[in-house]
């Protein structure tokens, strides 16, 4: 029985949490365990800021990187004290990135970004691996970039399946230890450059490994008790879901729920490998199980997307919106990888709700301004309620709703984000 554990950044937030990880592993039953580590809490964001400052030739870049390095060395020293040899080894791991940022940036920002941010997971997983060894928990550290081969669409790379499958087949044979410690989110191009799978991509790595290794389950260790029906910070009625079907998880992530990375379900759905979402703070509590089980009764599930804009495209000559108009507008969205979060069509208008991104919005405008009268409203909030009830509908009456669409299961509405 092979199990996959994924520890996100929050689960690797500090020394105590890494110690807790060790307890969790010791209490678990498995034949083989593959542990996927994210970068330490907030490190991917910090490295992204460093990549930006490197790209903009800022002098402070090296200083910021040194700070981030010493944060890792400190955590490492608390977990595995007085091991200068291991500290030196960690220093060597950072060296390549250090050389990279001492050099001039390449033209492609996303290429630079991936070379820099990948060190976050390399360092965190290395520290966890040495700590477990120090606790006499034998394990092998694996550089997943030797296995996860991608194209070179930096920062949102696509897995090259034939090559990756072939390599992953050998993973468990190459490393015979019971526990493997590796990274999520990162991969390698065929030219041996680091790539990344998109933010929060380590969930996706966990699913790919589960599928290729025919794991019996995947557990996502998080700082929440499981998947919640809505954001507990905004809603006192938020409750933990005991079960979620794959289908519902796909729906929720489509509408923007941050439960798991949207690509995560696809690799494991055929093999029906269950996912467990659990709290590393209360490992004894059952979290949420995501599985093939259908016919689950759900409370209303609410997903909120902030920082939305509405774009309205109106025909110039009072003609009706035609299929030609739809295809023209959606082609521009596709060219810029923009997802419409809400789509409405009227006699003379196509109305879209999308994430605000000023640069992309300008591109849409210049591509379509000759064909349509375009207007834009900002600072909006899109709320999606799956499995809405009559209560949901009643509550809407007291809100200033700008747009609303619904079918039997899903209700979406746009309000001012005050
Ligand atoms: N460390 C990466 C991020 O914060 C990937 C991940 O944690 O899934 O996006
Ligand atoms: Mg994460």
Coordinates of C-alpha atoms and ligand atoms in Angstrom, one line a residue:
X1 CA 0.0 0.0 0.0
X2 CA 1.5 3.3 -1.2
X3 CA 0.3 6.5 0.4
X4 CA 1.0 10.0 -0.8
X5 CA 1.2 12.9 1.8
X6 CA 1.3 16.5 0.7
X7 CA 2.4 19.1 3.2
X8 CA 1.6 22.7 2.0
X9 CA 3.5 25.8 3.0
X10 CA 1.4 26.4 6.1
X11 CA 2.2 22.9 7.3
X12 CA 5.8 23.8 7.0
X13 CA 5.4 27.1 8.6
X14 CA 7.8 26.8 11.5
X15 CA 10.0 24.4 13.5
X16 CA 7.0 23.1 15.6
X17 CA 5.0 22.3 12.5
X18 CA 7.9 20.3 11.0
X19 CA 8.2 18.4 14.2
X20 CA 4.4 17.7 14.1
X21 CA 4.9 16.3 10.5
X22 CA 7.3 13.8 12.0
X23 CA 4.7 12.7 14.6
X24 CA 2.1 12.3 11.9
X25 CA 4.3 10.1 9.8
X26 CA 5.2 7.9 12.8
X27 CA 1.6 7.2 13.6
X28 CA 0.6 6.2 10.1
X29 CA 0.5 2.7 8.5
X30 CA 1.9 2.2 5.0
X31 CA 4.2 0.1 2.9
X32 CA 5.7 3.0 1.1
X33 CA 5.1 6.7 1.7
X34 CA 5.8 9.5 -0.7
X35 CA 5.9 12.9 1.0
X36 CA 5.5 16.0 -1.2
X37 CA 6.8 19.2 0.3
X38 CA 5.8 22.7 -0.7
X39 CA 8.2 25.6 0.0
X40 CA 8.0 26.9 3.6
X41 CA 5.2 29.2 4.3
X42 CA 5.3 32.4 2.2
X43 CA 8.6 31.5 0.6
X44 CA 7.2 31.2 -2.9
X45 CA 5.8 34.7 -2.6
X46 CA 9.2 36.0 -1.2
X47 CA 11.1 34.3 -4.1
X48 CA 8.6 35.8 -6.6
X49 CA 9.4 39.2 -5.2
X50 CA 13.1 38.4 -5.5
X51 CA 12.6 37.3 -9.1
X52 CA 10.8 40.6 -9.9
X53 CA 13.5 42.7 -8.3
X54 CA 16.2 40.7 -10.2
X55 CA 14.3 41.3 -13.4
X56 CA 14.1 45.0 -12.7
X57 CA 17.9 45.1 -11.9
X58 CA 17.3 46.2 -8.3
X59 CA 20.4 46.3 -6.1
X60 CA 18.5 44.9 -3.1
X61 CA 18.0 41.6 -4.8
X62 CA 21.0 39.8 -3.3
X63 CA 20.2 41.1 0.2
X64 CA 16.7 39.8 0.1
X65 CA 17.9 36.5 -1.1
X66 CA 20.4 36.3 1.8
X67 CA 17.6 37.0 4.3
X68 CA 15.6 34.2 2.9
X69 CA 18.6 31.9 3.0
X70 CA 19.3 32.6 6.6
X71 CA 15.7 32.0 7.5
X72 CA 16.1 28.4 6.1
X73 CA 19.5 27.9 7.8
X74 CA 18.0 29.0 11.2
X75 CA 15.0 26.6 10.9
X76 CA 17.4 23.9 9.9
X77 CA 19.8 24.5 12.8
X78 CA 16.9 24.3 15.3
X79 CA 15.8 21.0 13.8
X80 CA 19.2 19.4 13.3
X81 CA 21.6 21.3 15.6
X82 CA 25.4 21.5 15.3
X83 CA 25.7 20.0 11.8
X84 CA 27.9 22.4 10.0
X85 CA 28.4 19.8 7.2
X86 CA 24.6 19.8 6.5
X87 CA 24.4 23.5 6.7
X88 CA 27.2 23.7 4.1
X89 CA 25.3 21.3 1.9
X90 CA 22.2 23.5 2.2
X91 CA 24.3 26.5 1.3
X92 CA 25.4 24.6 -1.8
X93 CA 21.8 24.1 -2.8
X94 CA 21.2 27.8 -2.7
X95 CA 24.4 28.5 -4.7
X96 CA 23.0 27.9 -8.1
X97 CA 20.1 30.4 -7.5
X98 CA 22.6 32.8 -6.0
X99 CA 24.7 32.7 -9.2
X100 CA 21.6 33.1 -11.2
X101 CA 20.5 36.3 -9.5
X102 CA 24.0 37.7 -9.6
X103 CA 23.8 37.4 -13.4
X104 CA 21.8 39.6 -15.8
X105 CA 18.2 38.5 -16.1
X106 CA 17.2 36.8 -19.4
X107 CA 14.5 38.4 -21.5
X108 CA 11.7 36.0 -20.6
X109 CA 10.6 36.9 -17.1
X110 CA 8.8 33.7 -16.5
X111 CA 11.9 31.7 -17.3
X112 CA 13.8 33.7 -14.7
X113 CA 11.0 33.3 -12.2
X114 CA 11.0 29.5 -12.5
X115 CA 14.8 29.2 -12.1
X116 CA 14.5 31.3 -8.9
X117 CA 11.4 30.0 -7.2
X118 CA 12.1 26.3 -7.6
X119 CA 14.8 26.6 -4.9
X120 CA 11.9 27.0 -2.3
X121 CA 10.8 23.4 -2.5
X122 CA 14.3 22.0 -3.0
X123 CA 15.4 23.6 0.2
X124 CA 12.3 22.8 2.3
X125 CA 12.2 19.1 1.2
X126 CA 15.9 18.8 1.9
X127 CA 15.5 20.1 5.4
X128 CA 12.6 17.9 6.1
X129 CA 14.5 14.9 4.8
X130 CA 17.6 15.6 7.0
X131 CA 15.3 16.2 10.0
X132 CA 13.6 12.8 9.6
X133 CA 17.0 11.1 9.3
X134 CA 18.1 12.9 12.4
X135 CA 15.0 11.4 14.1
X136 CA 16.1 8.0 12.8
X137 CA 13.3 7.9 10.2
X138 CA 15.1 6.5 7.2
X139 CA 14.2 8.2 4.0
X140 CA 15.4 9.1 0.5
X141 CA 15.4 12.6 -0.8
X142 CA 14.3 12.7 -4.5
X143 CA 14.7 15.7 -6.8
X144 CA 11.4 15.5 -8.6
X145 CA 12.9 17.4 -11.6
X146 CA 14.5 14.1 -12.6
X147 CA 11.1 12.6 -13.1
X148 CA 8.5 15.4 -13.8
X149 CA 9.4 16.5 -17.4
X150 CA 7.5 19.4 -18.9
X151 CA 7.4 21.6 -21.9
X152 CA 9.0 25.1 -21.5
X153 CA 5.8 27.1 -20.9
X154 CA 7.5 28.6 -17.8
X155 CA 5.4 29.2 -14.7
X156 CA 2.5 27.2 -16.1
X157 CA 4.3 24.2 -17.7
X158 CA 2.5 21.2 -19.2
X159 CA 3.7 17.7 -18.2
X160 CA 5.2 15.7 -21.1
X161 CA 3.5 12.5 -20.3
X162 CA 5.4 9.9 -22.3
X163 CA 8.7 11.0 -20.8
X164 CA 7.4 11.5 -17.3
X165 CA 5.6 8.2 -17.3
X166 CA 8.7 6.4 -18.3
X167 CA 10.7 8.0 -15.6
X168 CA 8.2 7.7 -12.9
X169 CA 7.9 3.9 -13.5
X170 CA 11.5 3.7 -12.1
X171 CA 11.0 6.0 -9.1
X172 CA 10.3 3.3 -6.5
X173 CA 12.9 1.0 -7.9
X174 CA 15.6 3.8 -7.9
X175 CA 14.9 4.6 -4.3
X176 CA 14.1 1.6 -2.2
X177 CA 13.6 3.3 1.2
X178 CA 10.2 3.1 2.7
X179 CA 9.8 6.9 2.7
X180 CA 10.6 9.2 -0.1
X181 CA 10.7 13.0 0.4
X182 CA 10.2 15.1 -2.7
X183 CA 8.8 18.3 -4.0
X184 CA 5.6 19.4 -5.6
X185 CA 5.0 22.2 -8.1
X186 CA 8.4 22.0 -9.9
X187 CA 9.6 20.1 -12.9
X188 CA 12.2 20.2 -15.5
X189 CA 12.2 21.0 -19.2
X190 CA 13.9 18.6 -21.6
X191 CA 16.8 21.1 -21.8
X192 CA 17.2 20.7 -18.0
X193 CA 15.8 24.1 -16.9
X194 CA 13.5 24.3 -13.9
X195 CA 9.9 24.8 -14.7
X196 CA 6.8 25.2 -12.5
X197 CA 3.2 23.9 -12.9
X198 CA 1.4 27.0 -11.7
X199 CA 0.8 28.4 -8.3
X200 CA -0.4 25.9 -5.7
X201 CA 0.8 23.2 -8.2
X202 CA 2.0 20.8 -5.6
X203 CA -1.5 19.4 -5.2
X204 CA -1.3 18.5 -8.9
X205 CA 2.1 16.8 -8.4
X206 CA 0.5 14.8 -5.6
X207 CA -2.3 13.6 -7.9
X208 CA 0.1 12.7 -10.7
X209 CA 2.3 10.7 -8.4
X210 CA -0.7 9.0 -6.9
X211 CA -1.9 8.0 -10.3
X212 CA 1.4 6.8 -11.7
X213 CA 2.4 4.9 -8.5
X214 CA -1.2 3.5 -8.1
X215 CA -1.3 4.9 -4.6
X216 CA -4.1 3.9 -2.2
X217 CA -4.8 7.5 -1.1
X218 CA -3.5 11.0 -1.1
X219 CA -3.7 13.1 2.1
X220 CA -3.4 16.9 1.9
X221 CA -2.3 18.2 5.3
X222 CA -3.6 21.7 5.8
X223 CA -4.2 24.3 8.5
X224 CA -8.0 24.0 8.1
X225 CA -10.1 21.1 9.4
X226 CA -11.1 20.0 5.9
X227 CA -13.0 21.6 3.0
X228 CA -15.5 24.1 4.3
X229 CA -18.9 25.0 2.9
X230 CA -17.8 28.6 2.7
X231 CA -15.1 30.9 4.1
X232 CA -15.3 30.7 7.9
X233 CA -13.8 34.2 8.1
X234 CA -16.8 35.6 6.3
X235 CA -19.6 33.2 7.3
X236 CA -20.4 32.0 10.8
X237 CA -22.5 29.2 9.3
X238 CA -19.5 27.7 7.5
X239 CA -19.3 24.0 8.2
X240 CA -16.8 21.3 7.4
X241 CA -17.8 18.9 4.6
X242 CA -17.3 15.2 5.6
X243 CA -17.5 14.1 2.0
X244 CA -17.2 15.6 -1.4
X245 CA -17.5 13.9 -4.8
X246 CA -14.9 14.3 -7.5
X247 CA -17.6 15.9 -9.6
X248 CA -18.4 18.5 -6.9
X249 CA -14.8 19.2 -6.3
X250 CA -14.4 19.9 -10.0
X251 CA -17.4 22.2 -10.0
X252 CA -16.2 24.1 -6.9
X253 CA -12.7 24.6 -8.2
X254 CA -14.1 25.8 -11.5
X255 CA -15.9 28.6 -9.7
X256 CA -12.7 29.5 -7.9
X257 CA -12.8 27.5 -4.6
X258 CA -9.3 27.2 -3.3
X259 CA -9.9 23.7 -2.0
X260 CA -7.4 22.0 -4.2
X261 CA -5.6 22.9 -7.4
X262 CA -8.1 22.7 -10.3
X263 CA -6.0 20.2 -12.3
X264 CA -5.8 17.8 -9.3
X265 CA -8.8 15.6 -9.8
X266 CA -8.3 14.5 -13.4
X267 CA -5.2 12.3 -13.0
X268 CA -6.9 10.1 -10.2
X269 CA -10.5 10.0 -11.2
X270 CA -10.3 6.8 -13.3
X271 CA -8.5 4.9 -10.6
X272 CA -10.8 6.3 -8.0
X273 CA -8.0 7.1 -5.6
X274 CA -9.5 8.9 -2.6
X275 CA -8.2 12.3 -1.4
X276 CA -8.2 13.2 2.3
X277 CA -8.0 16.8 3.3
X278 CA -6.9 16.9 7.0
X279 CA -5.6 19.4 9.5
X280 CA -2.1 18.9 10.7
X281 CA -3.1 20.6 13.9
X282 CA -5.6 17.9 14.7
X283 CA -4.5 14.8 12.8
X284 CA -6.8 12.5 14.8
X285 CA -9.9 14.3 13.4
X286 CA -11.4 13.1 10.2
X287 CA -11.2 15.8 7.6
X288 CA -12.9 15.7 4.2
X289 CA -12.9 12.7 1.9
X290 CA -13.0 13.4 -1.8
X291 CA -14.0 10.3 -3.7
X292 CA -16.1 8.8 -6.4
X293 CA -19.1 8.4 -4.1
X294 CA -22.0 10.3 -5.6
X295 CA -25.4 11.2 -4.2
X296 CA -24.1 13.2 -1.3
X297 CA -26.3 15.8 0.2
X298 CA -24.6 19.2 0.4
X299 CA -25.4 22.3 2.3
X300 CA -25.1 25.5 0.1
X301 CA -21.5 25.8 -0.9
X302 CA -20.3 29.3 -1.4
X303 CA -17.3 30.5 -3.3
X304 CA -16.4 34.2 -3.4
X305 CA -14.2 35.8 -6.0
X306 CA -13.1 39.4 -5.3
X307 CA -11.4 41.9 -7.5
X308 CA -13.7 41.2 -10.4
X309 CA -14.5 43.4 -13.3
X310 CA -17.5 43.4 -15.7
X311 CA -16.8 44.0 -19.4
X312 CA -19.7 44.8 -21.6
X313 CA -19.4 44.5 -25.4
X314 CA -22.2 46.2 -27.2
X315 CA -22.8 46.0 -31.0
X316 CA -22.2 49.4 -32.7
X317 CA -25.1 49.4 -35.2
X318 CA -28.0 48.1 -33.1
X319 CA -27.6 44.7 -34.6
X320 CA -28.2 41.6 -32.5
X321 CA -25.4 39.7 -31.0
X322 CA -24.6 36.8 -33.3
X323 CA -22.5 33.6 -33.0
X324 CA -19.8 35.5 -34.9
X325 CA -19.6 38.1 -32.1
X326 CA -19.4 35.4 -29.5
X327 CA -16.6 33.6 -31.3
X328 CA -14.7 36.8 -32.0
X329 CA -14.8 37.9 -28.3
X330 CA -14.0 34.4 -26.9
X331 CA -11.1 34.0 -29.3
X332 CA -9.5 37.1 -27.9
X333 CA -10.0 35.7 -24.4
X334 CA -8.5 32.4 -25.4
X335 CA -5.5 34.1 -27.0
X336 CA -4.7 35.8 -23.6
X337 CA -5.6 32.7 -21.5
X338 CA -8.4 34.7 -19.8
X339 CA -11.2 32.7 -18.1
X340 CA -14.7 34.3 -18.1
X341 CA -16.1 33.7 -14.6
X342 CA -19.6 34.6 -15.6
X343 CA -21.1 35.0 -19.1
X344 CA -24.3 36.6 -20.1
X345 CA -25.8 37.4 -23.5
X346 CA -28.4 39.9 -24.3
X347 CA -29.9 41.2 -27.5
X348 CA -27.1 43.7 -28.2
X349 CA -24.5 42.8 -25.5
X350 CA -22.2 40.2 -24.3
X351 CA -21.4 40.7 -20.6
X352 CA -18.4 39.0 -19.0
X353 CA -17.1 38.9 -15.4
X354 CA -13.4 38.3 -15.3
X355 CA -10.5 38.7 -12.8
X356 CA -9.1 42.2 -12.8
X357 CA -5.8 42.4 -14.6
X358 CA -5.1 45.8 -16.0
X359 CA -2.5 44.8 -18.6
X360 CA -4.7 42.0 -20.1
X361 CA -7.8 44.3 -20.0
X362 CA -6.0 46.8 -22.2
X363 CA -5.2 44.0 -24.6
X364 CA -8.8 43.0 -24.8
X365 CA -9.8 46.5 -25.4
X366 CA -7.4 47.2 -28.2
X367 CA -8.3 43.9 -29.9
X368 CA -12.1 44.6 -29.9
X369 CA -12.6 48.3 -29.6
X370 CA -13.2 48.6 -33.4
X371 CA -16.1 46.2 -33.3
X372 CA -17.9 47.0 -30.0
X373 CA -18.7 49.7 -27.6
X374 CA -16.8 48.4 -24.6
X375 CA -17.6 49.5 -21.0
X376 CA -16.0 48.3 -17.8
X377 CA -17.0 48.4 -14.1
X378 CA -14.5 47.5 -11.5
X379 CA -14.3 46.6 -7.8
X380 CA -16.9 43.9 -8.0
X381 CA -17.4 40.6 -6.2
X382 CA -18.7 37.4 -7.7
X383 CA -20.5 35.0 -5.4
X384 CA -21.3 31.5 -6.5
X385 CA -23.6 29.3 -4.5
X386 CA -23.8 25.6 -5.4
X387 CA -26.8 23.8 -4.1
X388 CA -28.5 27.0 -3.2
X389 CA -31.8 27.0 -1.3
X390 CA -34.8 29.3 -1.0
X391 CA -32.9 31.0 2.0
X392 CA -30.1 31.9 -0.4
X393 CA -32.6 33.5 -2.7
X394 CA -34.3 35.4 0.2
X395 CA -31.0 36.7 1.4
X396 CA -30.3 38.2 -2.0
X397 CA -33.3 40.5 -1.6
X398 CA -31.4 42.6 0.9
X399 CA -28.4 42.9 -1.4
X400 CA -27.7 45.3 -4.3
X401 CA -27.3 42.7 -7.0
X402 CA -25.9 43.9 -10.3
X403 CA -26.2 40.7 -12.2
X404 CA -27.5 37.3 -11.4
X405 CA -27.8 34.0 -13.2
X406 CA -28.9 30.6 -12.0
X407 CA -29.9 27.1 -12.9
X408 CA -31.4 24.4 -10.7
X409 CA -28.1 23.9 -8.7
X410 CA -25.9 26.9 -9.2
X411 CA -26.6 30.6 -8.4
X412 CA -24.1 33.3 -9.3
X413 CA -24.4 37.0 -8.6
X414 CA -22.3 40.1 -8.9
X415 CA -22.3 42.8 -6.2
X416 CA -20.3 45.9 -5.5
X417 CA -17.3 45.0 -3.4
X418 CA -17.8 47.6 -0.7
Ligands
LIG1 N1 4.9 26.6 -3.2 C1 4.0 26.8 -4.3 C2 3.0 27.9 -4.1 O1 3.0 28.5 -3.0 C3 3.4 25.6 -4.8 C4 2.5 24.9 -3.8 O2 2.6 25.1 -2.6 O3 1.6 24.2 -4.2 O4 2.3 28.2 -5.0
LIG2 MG1 -0.4 25.7 -0.9

